[in-house]
């Protein structure tokens, strides 16, 4: 634990100007970013008596070894720089928004010839319109079921769409008039797109126009004595009104606003946000926030608004989102201290005036109270889940430490697994768990090279060798910290693992506390031997055998047996199973690529365009095999030398001269 006084800036060197500051640990990783109107006043507060600091602030300043700052001209500049640094460095002590789940949205694939409506979770994509988020996927399906009667747009996957186009018969939805069946040409691409555009307009809030249009058509049909058509219009109106009831009007003036509320204690806070567009609640989201230092509601509002809308604006820049990411009005429980600066920054993101205020009366105040009740309920549920979750993870790490006789709890665990089919397409995965949770950004995949034909043991050894050679290479330019305690003194350097140009961690810069391999004693001994040869002694190794779930340690003749109800065994199983999942996914990808590879892939001078021209001319590979050199050379764009190479590739080099390279080299 570092003493903050060892890196405290000299008296009088901290400016009183506004700016952004960042704390870094001995490895050079940024662990906290903040901003202040007066850098001197704010930073001095961190170097007060440790006993008087907030527990997490105390942990942060004793973990850090350096503090730096950047002076800015205005508070708006400080907001922007703080947001950029938090996004770039992902500091571990900053407020983090842990969303319990990815909220489902209704996606409309406008970039396709025949746009599709479907439920979607995941990153936003260009050319797709999104409506939501919704709290539950079934809410989207219920809304779709009601609206497809009025807007019979395509909802099927690409495979289903193509199959029904080939057989010339629509699916069930086409027969019951919940799809206009563009797959069989019932409507043209333009007519189908008009249906989808009307659907999008309705969900975007332009409901009155659609209702009035249907009422006019129903009246006209009735006047023309077209009673069946009028009855169908009447039923369509009923479906629209039921869909509108599911998104109840909460603000009568058609307001576009986000309503934010918090529930908090000293260590954590829950935030809820309702998205209101066209006077209706179009979506809801919730997060749980860790407080790193004493943070009041004003500061929570400021940090949430800057991070959330900065992120939403960045996402909207790469997707066709149906809902403006920054609304005209943001209703918060209390105004932040620098509300004018935040409003100017938000106005710049939106491109028009944005108001940040507190609801005082009427429908907006009633909605704000509803959001606050949701925040309190979400916080209570989180507390119940978190208690069991933290207890289980802490118990698991402690059990692993005790049973494997480790010096410390394995806060970082890495696991290696090998995947192949009878020695072909051999690949490996490396997954990372920190504090008992997967850290997917650190996952790595390997293509096995020299050891591919020598079995799993040799493959494990190759992956360990490659992974830890990279670790040594990325930290070799800087010696270990001086002193027996490992503390950093004046003039000492450390293994930072930080890229000096980007300021970001290198890919293999941090070693695990525990390396797990999928296997028994032979795999474990191979991994331990590679580490010993590389001179790495501070990484523990174990193996988890699938058959009896035994834990093997290097040089031990008998395995360690953990209880079947052990939290430690459960965590090791999760790590092993995740490595297996990641490896087999990559193996299937490689195998599918190999199955689609052509015997012509390795022919010199034969690119994708020429391969396609060959197949188009002859119609199939079988007919191409029957062709001679003169026939191939007669195709426009082909010469005799290329034709000879093609024949050689198809006949193994017997029918013509050529190198016979089939493209099966190391991939």
XYZ file of C-alpha atoms in Angstrom:
667
model
C 0.000 0.000 0.000
C 1.543 3.294 -1.113
C 1.782 6.396 1.028
C 0.072 9.339 -0.764
C 2.659 11.716 0.664
C 5.329 10.116 -1.566
C 3.702 11.457 -4.731
C 1.929 14.556 -3.405
C 2.745 17.565 -5.624
C 4.936 20.208 -4.067
C 3.199 23.065 -2.283
C 2.101 25.810 -4.645
C 2.592 23.766 -7.826
C -1.074 22.865 -8.310
C -2.893 25.630 -10.229
C -6.163 27.112 -9.020
C -7.608 26.974 -12.548
C -10.345 24.583 -13.669
C -9.111 21.346 -15.165
C -9.156 17.563 -15.328
C -6.907 15.303 -13.251
C -6.025 11.613 -13.288
C -4.445 9.228 -10.790
C -2.207 6.378 -12.053
C -0.937 3.225 -10.332
C 2.708 2.027 -10.295
C 2.191 0.210 -13.626
C 1.063 3.431 -15.280
C -2.621 2.464 -15.567
C -5.033 5.330 -15.059
C -7.264 4.365 -12.111
C -9.308 7.546 -11.592
C -10.301 10.600 -13.626
C -12.023 13.692 -12.258
C -12.584 17.378 -12.971
C -12.661 20.418 -10.750
C -13.345 24.140 -10.876
C -10.229 24.594 -8.762
C -7.603 21.882 -9.210
C -5.670 23.000 -6.117
C -8.674 22.815 -3.814
C -9.850 19.443 -5.131
C -6.469 17.677 -5.238
C -5.456 18.877 -1.785
C -8.542 17.132 -0.401
C -7.134 13.769 -1.519
C -3.955 14.252 0.526
C -5.676 14.888 3.849
C -5.514 12.491 6.796
C -6.217 8.957 5.496
C -8.417 8.170 8.478
C -10.848 10.897 7.442
C -11.223 9.789 3.820
C -14.089 7.781 2.373
C -13.072 4.060 2.348
C -12.947 3.817 -1.429
C -11.160 7.160 -1.753
C -8.600 5.866 0.727
C -8.151 2.721 -1.353
C -7.744 4.786 -4.522
C -5.072 7.173 -3.179
C -3.096 4.303 -1.609
C -3.238 2.335 -4.878
C -2.073 5.321 -6.949
C 1.542 6.393 -7.318
C 1.161 9.534 -9.418
C -1.305 12.335 -10.127
C -1.361 14.498 -13.267
C -3.651 17.272 -14.428
C -4.571 19.294 -17.491
C -5.721 22.909 -17.226
C -8.676 23.911 -19.439
C -10.298 27.213 -20.262
C -13.970 26.523 -19.527
C -16.154 24.051 -17.666
C -17.523 22.787 -20.980
C -13.986 21.855 -22.049
C -13.492 20.109 -18.695
C -16.670 18.081 -19.227
C -15.564 17.008 -22.692
C -12.017 16.078 -21.622
C -13.241 14.161 -18.568
C -15.668 12.157 -20.718
C -12.972 11.391 -23.318
C -10.466 10.221 -20.693
C -12.993 8.003 -18.914
C -13.957 6.434 -22.254
C -10.317 5.934 -23.259
C -8.823 4.603 -20.012
C -11.864 2.951 -18.328
C -10.501 3.795 -14.833
C -11.374 1.145 -12.248
C -12.250 3.670 -9.509
C -14.563 5.842 -11.580
C -18.338 5.563 -11.462
C -19.376 2.563 -13.526
C -22.790 1.898 -14.945
C -23.378 -1.828 -14.594
C -26.479 -2.646 -16.609
C -27.912 -5.954 -15.387
C -28.922 -6.883 -18.922
C -28.909 -5.679 -22.489
C -32.351 -4.228 -23.006
C -34.157 -5.515 -26.103
C -35.135 -3.110 -28.853
C -37.295 -3.348 -31.959
C -34.977 -3.173 -34.975
C -36.019 -2.228 -38.525
C -33.383 -3.147 -41.117
C -33.869 -0.195 -43.463
C -30.632 -0.981 -45.332
C -32.112 -4.191 -46.806
C -34.154 -4.325 -50.006
C -37.075 -5.757 -48.032
C -36.724 -4.295 -44.491
C -37.341 -6.673 -41.616
C -38.879 -6.066 -38.158
C -37.343 -8.101 -35.332
C -36.351 -8.141 -31.664
C -32.665 -7.282 -31.212
C -30.053 -7.030 -28.451
C -26.529 -5.813 -29.020
C -24.505 -2.991 -30.552
C -26.147 -0.548 -32.938
C -25.499 -1.031 -36.640
C -25.509 1.421 -39.507
C -28.652 1.493 -41.627
C -30.925 0.040 -38.920
C -33.629 1.983 -37.049
C -34.180 1.127 -33.394
C -37.254 1.614 -31.218
C -37.039 1.179 -27.477
C -35.441 -0.049 -25.344
C -38.212 -2.185 -23.851
C -38.094 -3.812 -20.432
C -39.021 -7.240 -21.833
C -38.803 -8.912 -25.236
C -42.411 -10.117 -24.915
C -43.537 -6.479 -24.807
C -42.033 -5.997 -28.284
C -43.668 -9.161 -29.599
C -47.070 -8.132 -28.236
C -46.776 -4.726 -29.889
C -45.653 -6.330 -33.155
C -48.530 -8.810 -33.080
C -51.020 -5.947 -32.813
C -49.419 -3.721 -35.431
C -48.708 -6.358 -38.087
C -52.434 -6.432 -38.783
C -52.219 -2.803 -39.895
C -48.613 -2.821 -41.166
C -48.032 -6.306 -42.653
C -44.246 -6.037 -42.929
C -41.710 -8.843 -43.120
C -40.545 -10.334 -39.788
C -38.872 -13.551 -41.003
C -35.152 -14.278 -41.131
C -33.141 -14.112 -44.349
C -33.091 -17.904 -44.674
C -36.855 -18.257 -44.292
C -37.416 -15.375 -46.719
C -35.236 -16.992 -49.416
C -36.721 -20.453 -48.918
C -40.305 -19.304 -49.393
C -39.239 -17.275 -52.407
C -37.783 -20.447 -53.936
C -40.861 -22.595 -53.290
C -43.208 -19.799 -54.392
C -45.485 -20.073 -51.376
C -45.703 -17.603 -48.436
C -45.441 -18.603 -44.798
C -48.335 -18.763 -42.327
C -48.169 -15.019 -41.598
C -48.707 -14.354 -45.288
C -51.858 -16.477 -45.308
C -53.353 -14.771 -42.232
C -52.619 -11.255 -43.580
C -49.928 -10.414 -41.022
C -47.303 -10.186 -43.741
C -47.624 -8.694 -47.206
C -45.549 -11.647 -48.526
C -42.881 -9.765 -50.514
C -41.005 -13.106 -50.760
C -43.437 -14.293 -53.449
C -43.966 -10.910 -55.127
C -47.372 -10.087 -53.628
C -46.047 -6.547 -53.159
C -43.098 -4.816 -54.770
C -40.004 -3.703 -52.875
C -41.207 -0.067 -52.964
C -44.690 -0.981 -51.701
C -43.203 -3.030 -48.878
C -40.862 -0.178 -47.931
C -43.869 2.183 -47.767
C -45.498 -0.226 -45.281
C -42.340 -0.250 -43.152
C -42.041 3.555 -43.297
C -45.655 3.897 -42.074
C -44.891 1.452 -39.255
C -41.815 3.495 -38.259
C -43.797 6.746 -38.358
C -46.396 5.252 -36.034
C -43.801 4.081 -33.485
C -42.002 7.432 -33.750
C -45.085 9.138 -32.318
C -46.969 10.216 -35.424
C -50.017 8.191 -34.374
C -52.803 10.732 -34.863
C -52.165 10.988 -38.598
C -52.433 7.215 -39.053
C -55.628 6.980 -36.970
C -57.294 9.792 -38.902
C -56.260 8.212 -42.212
C -57.871 4.885 -41.262
C -61.014 6.646 -40.004
C -61.365 8.418 -43.355
C -60.869 5.183 -45.291
C -63.402 3.384 -43.089
C -66.016 6.126 -43.622
C -65.390 6.158 -47.366
C -65.715 2.370 -47.584
C -68.974 2.516 -45.644
C -70.366 5.206 -47.973
C -69.435 3.048 -50.975
C -71.262 0.087 -49.357
C -67.933 -1.802 -49.059
C -68.886 -3.149 -45.654
C -66.271 -5.916 -45.495
C -63.490 -3.406 -46.167
C -65.002 -0.997 -43.631
C -65.124 -3.777 -41.028
C -61.468 -4.580 -41.711
C -60.576 -0.896 -41.229
C -62.567 -0.868 -37.986
C -60.569 -3.854 -36.692
C -57.304 -2.171 -37.762
C -58.278 0.939 -35.803
C -58.939 -1.214 -32.754
C -55.491 -2.794 -33.067
C -53.815 0.627 -33.330
C -55.667 1.937 -30.283
C -54.730 -1.127 -28.223
C -51.086 -0.650 -29.207
C -51.327 3.008 -28.202
C -52.804 2.032 -24.832
C -49.703 -0.088 -24.142
C -47.669 3.111 -24.455
C -49.916 5.260 -22.303
C -49.859 9.032 -22.772
C -48.147 10.549 -19.753
C -47.556 14.087 -20.998
C -50.318 15.700 -22.965
C -48.232 18.302 -24.747
C -46.232 15.835 -26.841
C -43.047 16.488 -24.848
C -39.714 14.897 -25.820
C -37.872 14.373 -22.547
C -35.790 11.984 -20.473
C -36.733 11.630 -16.806
C -33.905 10.588 -14.459
C -34.066 9.490 -10.806
C -31.628 8.018 -8.249
C -31.764 5.847 -5.142
C -28.520 5.709 -3.179
C -26.551 4.969 -0.041
C -22.949 5.779 0.913
C -21.364 3.186 -1.380
C -23.723 2.685 -4.323
C -26.563 4.263 -6.238
C -29.226 3.066 -8.660
C -30.270 5.238 -11.583
C -33.444 4.887 -13.642
C -34.238 6.768 -16.832
C -37.546 6.892 -18.727
C -37.426 8.001 -22.369
C -40.539 10.026 -23.268
C -41.088 10.799 -26.951
C -44.234 12.353 -28.328
C -45.730 12.379 -24.829
C -45.366 8.603 -24.434
C -42.911 6.441 -22.528
C -40.913 4.772 -25.293
C -38.268 3.050 -23.193
C -36.752 2.519 -19.771
C -33.239 1.679 -18.567
C -31.517 1.172 -15.244
C -27.965 0.973 -13.890
C -26.206 0.434 -10.581
C -23.301 2.758 -9.780
C -20.309 2.273 -7.468
C -19.350 5.413 -5.564
C -15.627 5.836 -5.308
C -15.678 8.942 -3.121
C -18.365 10.822 -1.176
C -20.800 11.779 -3.933
C -24.044 13.679 -3.450
C -27.010 13.624 -5.805
C -25.850 16.778 -7.617
C -22.560 15.111 -8.530
C -24.343 11.902 -9.536
C -26.582 13.883 -11.897
C -23.602 15.664 -13.442
C -21.582 12.491 -14.014
C -24.501 10.461 -15.294
C -25.602 13.126 -17.778
C -22.099 13.660 -19.158
C -21.256 9.967 -19.538
C -24.659 8.688 -20.672
C -25.388 11.302 -23.325
C -21.798 11.365 -24.507
C -22.028 7.618 -25.114
C -25.480 7.846 -26.730
C -24.295 10.579 -29.072
C -21.301 8.435 -30.092
C -23.575 5.449 -30.792
C -26.009 7.559 -32.793
C -23.138 8.636 -35.000
C -22.811 5.069 -36.330
C -26.473 4.056 -36.511
C -29.776 5.256 -37.882
C -31.546 5.580 -34.535
C -35.252 6.312 -34.575
C -35.009 8.332 -31.405
C -32.864 11.441 -30.969
C -30.219 10.436 -28.367
C -30.270 13.864 -26.693
C -33.859 15.083 -26.054
C -35.042 18.667 -25.806
C -35.553 18.350 -22.063
C -33.895 16.330 -19.295
C -35.739 16.170 -15.964
C -33.470 15.434 -12.996
C -34.114 15.186 -9.225
C -31.796 18.117 -8.387
C -29.929 20.564 -10.626
C -26.154 19.962 -10.820
C -23.788 22.665 -9.650
C -22.637 23.504 -13.180
C -26.005 23.098 -14.922
C -25.355 25.959 -17.415
C -22.126 24.306 -18.604
C -23.860 20.943 -18.954
C -26.689 22.555 -20.939
C -24.216 24.192 -23.315
C -22.419 20.885 -23.814
C -25.688 18.985 -24.423
C -26.853 21.708 -26.814
C -23.674 21.191 -28.798
C -24.344 17.435 -28.987
C -27.975 17.859 -30.097
C -27.506 20.866 -32.323
C -30.411 22.738 -30.726
C -31.419 24.016 -27.302
C -31.475 21.456 -24.449
C -32.998 22.231 -21.034
C -31.813 20.553 -17.834
C -34.300 21.169 -15.020
C -36.329 19.777 -12.120
C -40.038 18.935 -12.554
C -42.038 21.169 -10.198
C -45.712 20.334 -10.772
C -48.309 18.547 -12.879
C -47.828 15.477 -15.054
C -44.059 15.849 -15.272
C -43.690 15.832 -11.497
C -45.979 12.792 -11.238
C -43.857 10.953 -13.826
C -40.651 11.932 -11.996
C -42.093 10.410 -8.814
C -42.879 7.205 -10.712
C -39.308 7.004 -11.986
C -38.020 7.581 -8.431
C -40.141 4.677 -7.150
C -38.683 2.469 -9.873
C -35.159 3.505 -8.855
C -35.841 2.609 -5.198
C -37.271 -0.771 -6.171
C -34.342 -1.537 -8.491
C -31.874 -0.560 -5.741
C -33.569 -2.826 -3.211
C -33.506 -5.764 -5.656
C -29.847 -5.105 -6.444
C -28.948 -5.169 -2.756
C -30.557 -8.578 -2.364
C -28.754 -9.986 -5.413
C -25.444 -8.318 -4.636
C -25.274 -9.724 -1.112
C -25.398 -13.301 -2.355
C -23.238 -12.593 -5.398
C -20.373 -10.935 -3.517
C -20.487 -13.537 -0.767
C -20.295 -16.401 -3.259
C -17.466 -14.863 -5.286
C -15.431 -13.999 -2.203
C -15.950 -17.506 -0.816
C -14.928 -19.042 -4.153
C -11.682 -17.085 -4.374
C -10.851 -17.828 -0.733
C -11.520 -21.563 -1.196
C -9.277 -21.685 -4.258
C -6.511 -19.883 -2.362
C -6.729 -22.267 0.606
C -7.072 -25.534 -1.322
C -4.326 -24.729 -3.830
C -2.126 -23.159 -1.114
C -1.680 -19.896 -2.991
C 0.025 -16.851 -1.471
C -2.965 -14.650 -2.283
C -6.481 -14.916 -3.652
C -6.453 -15.386 -7.462
C -8.030 -12.078 -8.415
C -7.014 -12.657 -12.063
C -7.525 -16.156 -13.475
C -6.673 -17.180 -17.032
C -7.743 -20.475 -18.606
C -6.538 -22.242 -21.769
C -8.510 -24.799 -23.778
C -7.726 -26.628 -27.042
C -10.301 -27.455 -29.718
C -9.960 -29.615 -32.849
C -11.467 -32.535 -34.761
C -9.017 -35.448 -35.078
C -6.068 -33.077 -35.155
C -7.408 -30.729 -37.848
C -8.021 -26.989 -37.506
C -6.359 -26.971 -34.082
C -7.090 -23.760 -32.181
C -6.891 -22.577 -28.579
C -8.678 -20.059 -26.420
C -7.502 -17.966 -23.498
C -10.200 -16.452 -21.278
C -9.753 -14.063 -18.359
C -11.724 -13.754 -15.130
C -11.126 -10.858 -12.746
C -12.698 -10.850 -9.276
C -14.629 -13.957 -10.298
C -16.250 -12.291 -13.328
C -15.392 -12.703 -17.038
C -13.434 -9.872 -18.650
C -14.263 -10.515 -22.292
C -12.189 -7.650 -23.660
C -9.092 -9.626 -22.542
C -10.052 -12.896 -24.286
C -7.577 -14.162 -26.870
C -7.610 -16.823 -29.636
C -4.641 -18.819 -30.955
C -4.026 -20.861 -34.089
C -1.817 -23.803 -33.138
C 1.210 -24.072 -35.393
C 4.128 -26.425 -34.737
C 2.342 -28.531 -32.116
C -0.850 -29.055 -34.115
C -0.053 -32.715 -34.916
C 1.558 -33.570 -31.561
C -1.563 -33.622 -29.367
C -3.208 -31.490 -26.704
C -0.226 -31.503 -24.335
C 2.104 -29.986 -26.917
C -0.627 -27.524 -27.942
C -1.064 -26.370 -24.329
C 2.695 -25.878 -24.073
C 2.759 -23.827 -27.282
C -0.029 -21.508 -26.101
C 1.617 -20.973 -22.695
C 4.948 -20.267 -24.393
C 3.447 -17.766 -26.852
C 1.286 -16.011 -24.261
C 4.059 -15.491 -21.703
C 6.753 -14.659 -24.257
C 4.489 -11.791 -25.265
C 4.164 -10.813 -21.612
C 7.950 -10.757 -21.175
C 8.448 -8.901 -24.457
C 5.946 -6.198 -23.565
C 7.518 -5.574 -20.167
C 11.171 -6.387 -20.878
C 12.212 -2.816 -21.602
C 11.659 -1.790 -17.998
C 13.210 -3.503 -14.942
C 11.283 -4.647 -11.893
C 10.771 -2.201 -9.012
C 13.697 -1.850 -6.672
C 13.638 -2.728 -3.017
C 12.589 -5.894 -1.223
C 9.029 -4.693 -0.694
C 8.461 -3.890 -4.331
C 7.587 -0.284 -3.530
C 8.574 2.370 -6.015
C 11.228 4.784 -4.875
C 12.701 7.909 -6.456
C 14.302 7.141 -9.779
C 12.978 3.564 -9.894
C 11.129 2.237 -12.920
C 8.526 -0.481 -13.097
C 7.068 -2.947 -15.567
C 4.186 -0.808 -16.676
C 2.900 -2.756 -19.652
C 1.607 0.592 -20.966
C 2.074 1.615 -24.575
C 3.967 4.945 -24.340
C 2.326 6.258 -27.519
C -1.326 5.485 -26.777
C -1.246 5.324 -22.979
C -3.271 2.099 -23.103
C -2.363 -1.330 -21.673
C -0.609 -3.684 -24.049
C -2.457 -6.855 -25.017
C -0.505 -9.321 -22.831
C 0.908 -6.912 -20.278
C -0.567 -8.374 -17.065
C 0.119 -11.895 -15.785
C -2.572 -13.939 -14.025
C -2.422 -14.999 -10.400
C -3.642 -18.448 -11.481
C -3.354 -20.189 -14.860
C -5.917 -22.972 -15.397
C -5.559 -25.531 -18.182
C -8.298 -27.864 -19.358
C -6.809 -31.249 -18.579
C -5.042 -33.374 -16.007
C -1.432 -33.967 -14.915
C 0.263 -34.088 -18.375
C -1.244 -30.753 -19.440
C -0.441 -29.128 -16.084
C 3.163 -30.335 -16.095
C 3.626 -29.077 -19.663
C 2.326 -25.618 -18.754
C 4.459 -25.463 -15.590
C 7.561 -26.531 -17.525
C 7.080 -23.731 -20.055
C 6.704 -21.142 -17.286
C 9.829 -22.447 -15.544
C 11.807 -22.289 -18.785
C 10.737 -18.672 -19.261
C 11.764 -17.834 -15.692
C 8.244 -16.944 -14.513
C 7.763 -18.032 -10.906
C 4.877 -15.878 -9.677
C 2.092 -17.550 -11.681
C 0.365 -20.561 -10.116
C -0.809 -23.375 -12.415
C -3.564 -25.948 -12.047
C -5.612 -28.213 -14.294
C -9.262 -29.203 -14.136
C -10.027 -32.688 -15.491
C -13.533 -33.065 -16.902
C -14.299 -36.669 -15.922
C -14.213 -36.360 -12.134
C -13.648 -32.585 -11.877
C -10.283 -33.159 -10.200
C -7.859 -30.270 -9.693
C -4.270 -31.158 -10.610
C -1.167 -29.272 -9.471
C 2.363 -29.467 -10.942
C 4.605 -32.258 -9.575
C 1.769 -33.690 -7.402
C 0.989 -37.370 -7.895
C -2.547 -37.046 -6.533
C -5.193 -34.481 -7.449
C -6.864 -32.019 -5.110
C -10.502 -33.002 -4.575
C -12.913 -30.137 -3.941
C -16.394 -30.666 -2.609
C -19.091 -30.894 -5.282
C -20.895 -28.041 -3.508
C -17.738 -25.931 -3.285
C -17.979 -22.352 -4.546
C -14.327 -22.603 -5.552
C -14.973 -25.648 -7.754
C -18.000 -23.935 -9.251
C -15.880 -20.909 -10.219
C -13.171 -23.118 -11.769
C -15.865 -24.963 -13.738
C -17.278 -21.667 -15.002
C -13.819 -20.554 -16.125
C -13.127 -23.909 -17.833
C -16.552 -24.016 -19.522
C -16.164 -20.450 -20.793
C -12.759 -21.321 -22.260
C -14.301 -24.379 -23.920
C -17.160 -22.309 -25.361
C -14.804 -19.676 -26.721
C -12.457 -22.281 -28.221
C -15.146 -24.345 -29.909
C -16.743 -21.204 -31.378
C -13.436 -20.265 -32.995
C -12.858 -23.859 -34.146
C -16.248 -23.976 -35.863
C -15.468 -20.690 -37.582
C -12.145 -22.025 -38.870
C -13.705 -25.320 -39.926
C -16.481 -23.601 -41.857
C -13.897 -21.466 -43.629
C -11.986 -24.607 -44.574
C -15.107 -26.323 -45.873
C -15.868 -23.405 -48.163
C -12.310 -23.144 -49.458
C -11.809 -23.944 -53.123
C -9.113 -26.059 -54.734
C -8.455 -22.986 -56.883
C -7.618 -20.737 -53.913
C -3.887 -21.312 -54.183
C -3.484 -20.996 -57.945
C -0.968 -18.199 -58.695
C -2.546 -15.242 -60.507
C -6.083 -16.522 -59.973
C -7.997 -14.023 -57.838
C -11.659 -14.020 -56.759
C -12.870 -12.377 -59.984
C -11.155 -14.947 -62.224
C -12.357 -17.878 -60.070
C -15.898 -16.572 -60.384
C -15.505 -16.158 -64.145
C -14.309 -19.779 -64.442
C -17.238 -21.192 -62.502
C -19.699 -18.991 -64.382
C -18.336 -20.133 -67.747
C -18.271 -23.875 -67.015
C -21.169 -24.007 -64.551
C -19.569 -26.395 -62.031
C -16.210 -27.682 -60.793
C -16.958 -31.099 -62.358
C -17.235 -29.560 -65.836
C -14.168 -27.431 -65.169
C -12.162 -30.580 -64.332
C -13.133 -32.034 -67.710
C -11.837 -28.964 -69.578
C -8.372 -28.870 -71.124
C -5.810 -26.072 -71.181
C -6.972 -24.691 -74.539
C -10.605 -24.366 -73.392
C -9.609 -22.485 -70.239
C -7.124 -20.280 -72.098
C -9.917 -19.286 -74.490
C -11.870 -17.538 -71.740
C -11.410 -13.722 -71.887
C -8.799 -12.581 -69.390
C -7.007 -15.954 -69.181
C -3.634 -16.809 -70.672
C -2.083 -20.189 -71.307
C 0.159 -20.047 -68.247
C -2.798 -19.386 -65.940
C -4.796 -22.136 -67.652
C -1.961 -24.614 -67.076
C -1.845 -23.641 -63.385
C -5.602 -24.216 -63.073
C -5.395 -27.660 -64.666
C -2.442 -28.538 -62.450
C -4.374 -27.566 -59.341
C -7.408 -29.594 -60.400
C -5.449 -32.717 -61.383
C -2.654 -32.690 -58.828
C -0.017 -31.529 -61.301
C -0.293 -34.564 -63.622
C -1.883 -32.896 -66.660
C 0.124 -29.733 -66.948
C 3.160 -28.044 -65.557
C 2.676 -25.955 -62.427
C 3.605 -25.806 -58.802
C 0.420 -27.554 -57.615
C 0.046 -25.328 -54.562
C -3.333 -26.164 -53.082
C -3.368 -23.339 -50.574
C -3.245 -25.632 -47.551
C -0.399 -23.855 -45.849
C -0.414 -22.389 -42.364
C -3.507 -20.220 -41.902
